[in-house]
């Protein structure tokens, strides 16, 4: 019966307690990464962003697994700068050894101006 008071998810949500995450929640980040990669491919990120900087294409789980934080941060910044520029706002490509706090501050500042 739909809406029965004994159902776990509905009871917890109605009582204000956070609902338990299901068994698939551990894989949600992988699904998000695959969706991100599909969207980047639709925007031709390999030709427009990666080739310009001589970078390898992302794997399906590149940002879902912490492998090399410095490399992943630089890739994130490169993609963020490319996406901002693609949206029509000129944005200077960050360099690999730039101060991470300054780079993130610049990205956030530019995004706020949208």
Coordinates of C-alpha atoms in Angstrom, one line a residue:
X1 CA 0.0 0.0 0.0
X2 CA 1.5 3.3 -1.1
X3 CA 2.1 5.8 1.8
X4 CA 1.8 3.2 4.5
X5 CA 3.3 4.5 7.7
X6 CA 5.5 1.4 8.2
X7 CA 7.7 2.0 5.2
X8 CA 11.2 2.9 6.3
X9 CA 12.1 5.7 3.8
X10 CA 8.9 7.6 4.2
X11 CA 8.9 7.2 8.0
X12 CA 12.4 8.5 8.3
X13 CA 11.9 11.4 6.0
X14 CA 8.6 12.4 7.6
X15 CA 10.2 12.3 11.1
X16 CA 13.0 14.7 10.0
X17 CA 15.7 12.1 10.4
X18 CA 18.0 11.6 7.4
X19 CA 17.0 8.6 5.2
X20 CA 19.5 5.7 5.1
X21 CA 21.6 5.5 2.0
X22 CA 20.9 2.4 -0.1
X23 CA 23.5 -0.2 -1.1
X24 CA 24.1 1.6 -4.4
X25 CA 25.1 4.8 -2.8
X26 CA 28.7 3.9 -2.8
X27 CA 28.6 3.8 -6.6
X28 CA 26.8 7.0 -7.1
X29 CA 30.0 9.0 -7.6
X30 CA 31.0 6.6 -10.5
X31 CA 27.6 7.3 -12.2
X32 CA 28.1 11.0 -11.8
X33 CA 31.6 10.8 -13.3
X34 CA 30.3 8.8 -16.3
X35 CA 27.6 11.4 -16.8
X36 CA 30.2 14.2 -16.6
X37 CA 32.4 12.5 -19.1
X38 CA 29.5 12.0 -21.5
X39 CA 28.7 15.8 -21.3
X40 CA 32.3 16.8 -21.8
X41 CA 32.5 14.5 -24.9
X42 CA 29.4 16.2 -26.3
X43 CA 31.3 19.5 -26.0
X44 CA 34.3 18.0 -27.8
X45 CA 36.6 18.5 -24.8
X46 CA 39.2 16.1 -26.2
X47 CA 39.7 18.2 -29.3
X48 CA 39.2 21.7 -27.8
X49 CA 40.7 21.4 -24.3
X50 CA 43.0 18.4 -24.0
X51 CA 44.9 18.6 -27.3
X52 CA 45.7 22.3 -26.7
X53 CA 47.4 21.4 -23.4
X54 CA 48.7 18.0 -24.5
X55 CA 46.8 16.1 -21.9
X56 CA 45.3 12.6 -21.9
X57 CA 41.6 12.0 -22.1
X58 CA 39.8 11.3 -18.8
X59 CA 39.0 7.7 -17.7
X60 CA 35.4 6.9 -16.8
X61 CA 36.3 7.2 -13.1
X62 CA 39.0 9.9 -13.1
X63 CA 37.5 12.2 -10.5
X64 CA 35.6 9.4 -8.6
X65 CA 38.8 7.8 -7.3
X66 CA 41.5 9.9 -5.5
X67 CA 44.7 8.8 -7.3
X68 CA 46.9 11.9 -7.8
X69 CA 45.3 14.9 -6.2
X70 CA 47.7 17.4 -7.8
X71 CA 47.1 16.1 -11.3
X72 CA 43.3 15.8 -10.7
X73 CA 43.2 19.4 -9.4
X74 CA 45.1 20.7 -12.4
X75 CA 42.8 18.8 -14.7
X76 CA 39.7 20.2 -12.9
X77 CA 41.1 23.7 -13.2
X78 CA 41.9 23.2 -16.9
X79 CA 38.4 22.0 -17.6
X80 CA 36.8 24.8 -15.5
X81 CA 38.8 27.4 -17.4
X82 CA 37.9 25.9 -20.7
X83 CA 34.2 25.7 -19.8
X84 CA 34.2 29.3 -18.6
X85 CA 35.8 30.4 -21.8
X86 CA 33.4 28.3 -23.9
X87 CA 30.5 30.0 -22.1
X88 CA 31.8 33.3 -23.5
X89 CA 33.7 34.7 -20.6
X90 CA 37.4 35.1 -21.3
X91 CA 39.4 33.2 -18.6
X92 CA 43.1 32.8 -18.3
X93 CA 44.2 29.1 -18.3
X94 CA 45.7 28.3 -14.8
X95 CA 49.3 27.0 -14.8
X96 CA 50.2 23.7 -13.0
X97 CA 52.2 25.4 -10.3
X98 CA 49.8 28.3 -9.6
X99 CA 48.6 28.7 -6.0
X100 CA 45.6 26.4 -5.7
X101 CA 43.7 28.9 -3.4
X102 CA 44.1 31.7 -5.9
X103 CA 43.0 29.5 -8.8
X104 CA 39.9 28.4 -7.1
X105 CA 39.2 31.9 -6.0
X106 CA 39.4 33.1 -9.6
X107 CA 37.2 30.3 -10.8
X108 CA 34.6 31.0 -8.2
X109 CA 34.7 34.7 -8.8
X110 CA 34.2 34.2 -12.5
X111 CA 31.3 31.8 -11.9
X112 CA 29.6 34.3 -9.6
X113 CA 29.8 36.9 -12.4
X114 CA 27.6 34.7 -14.6

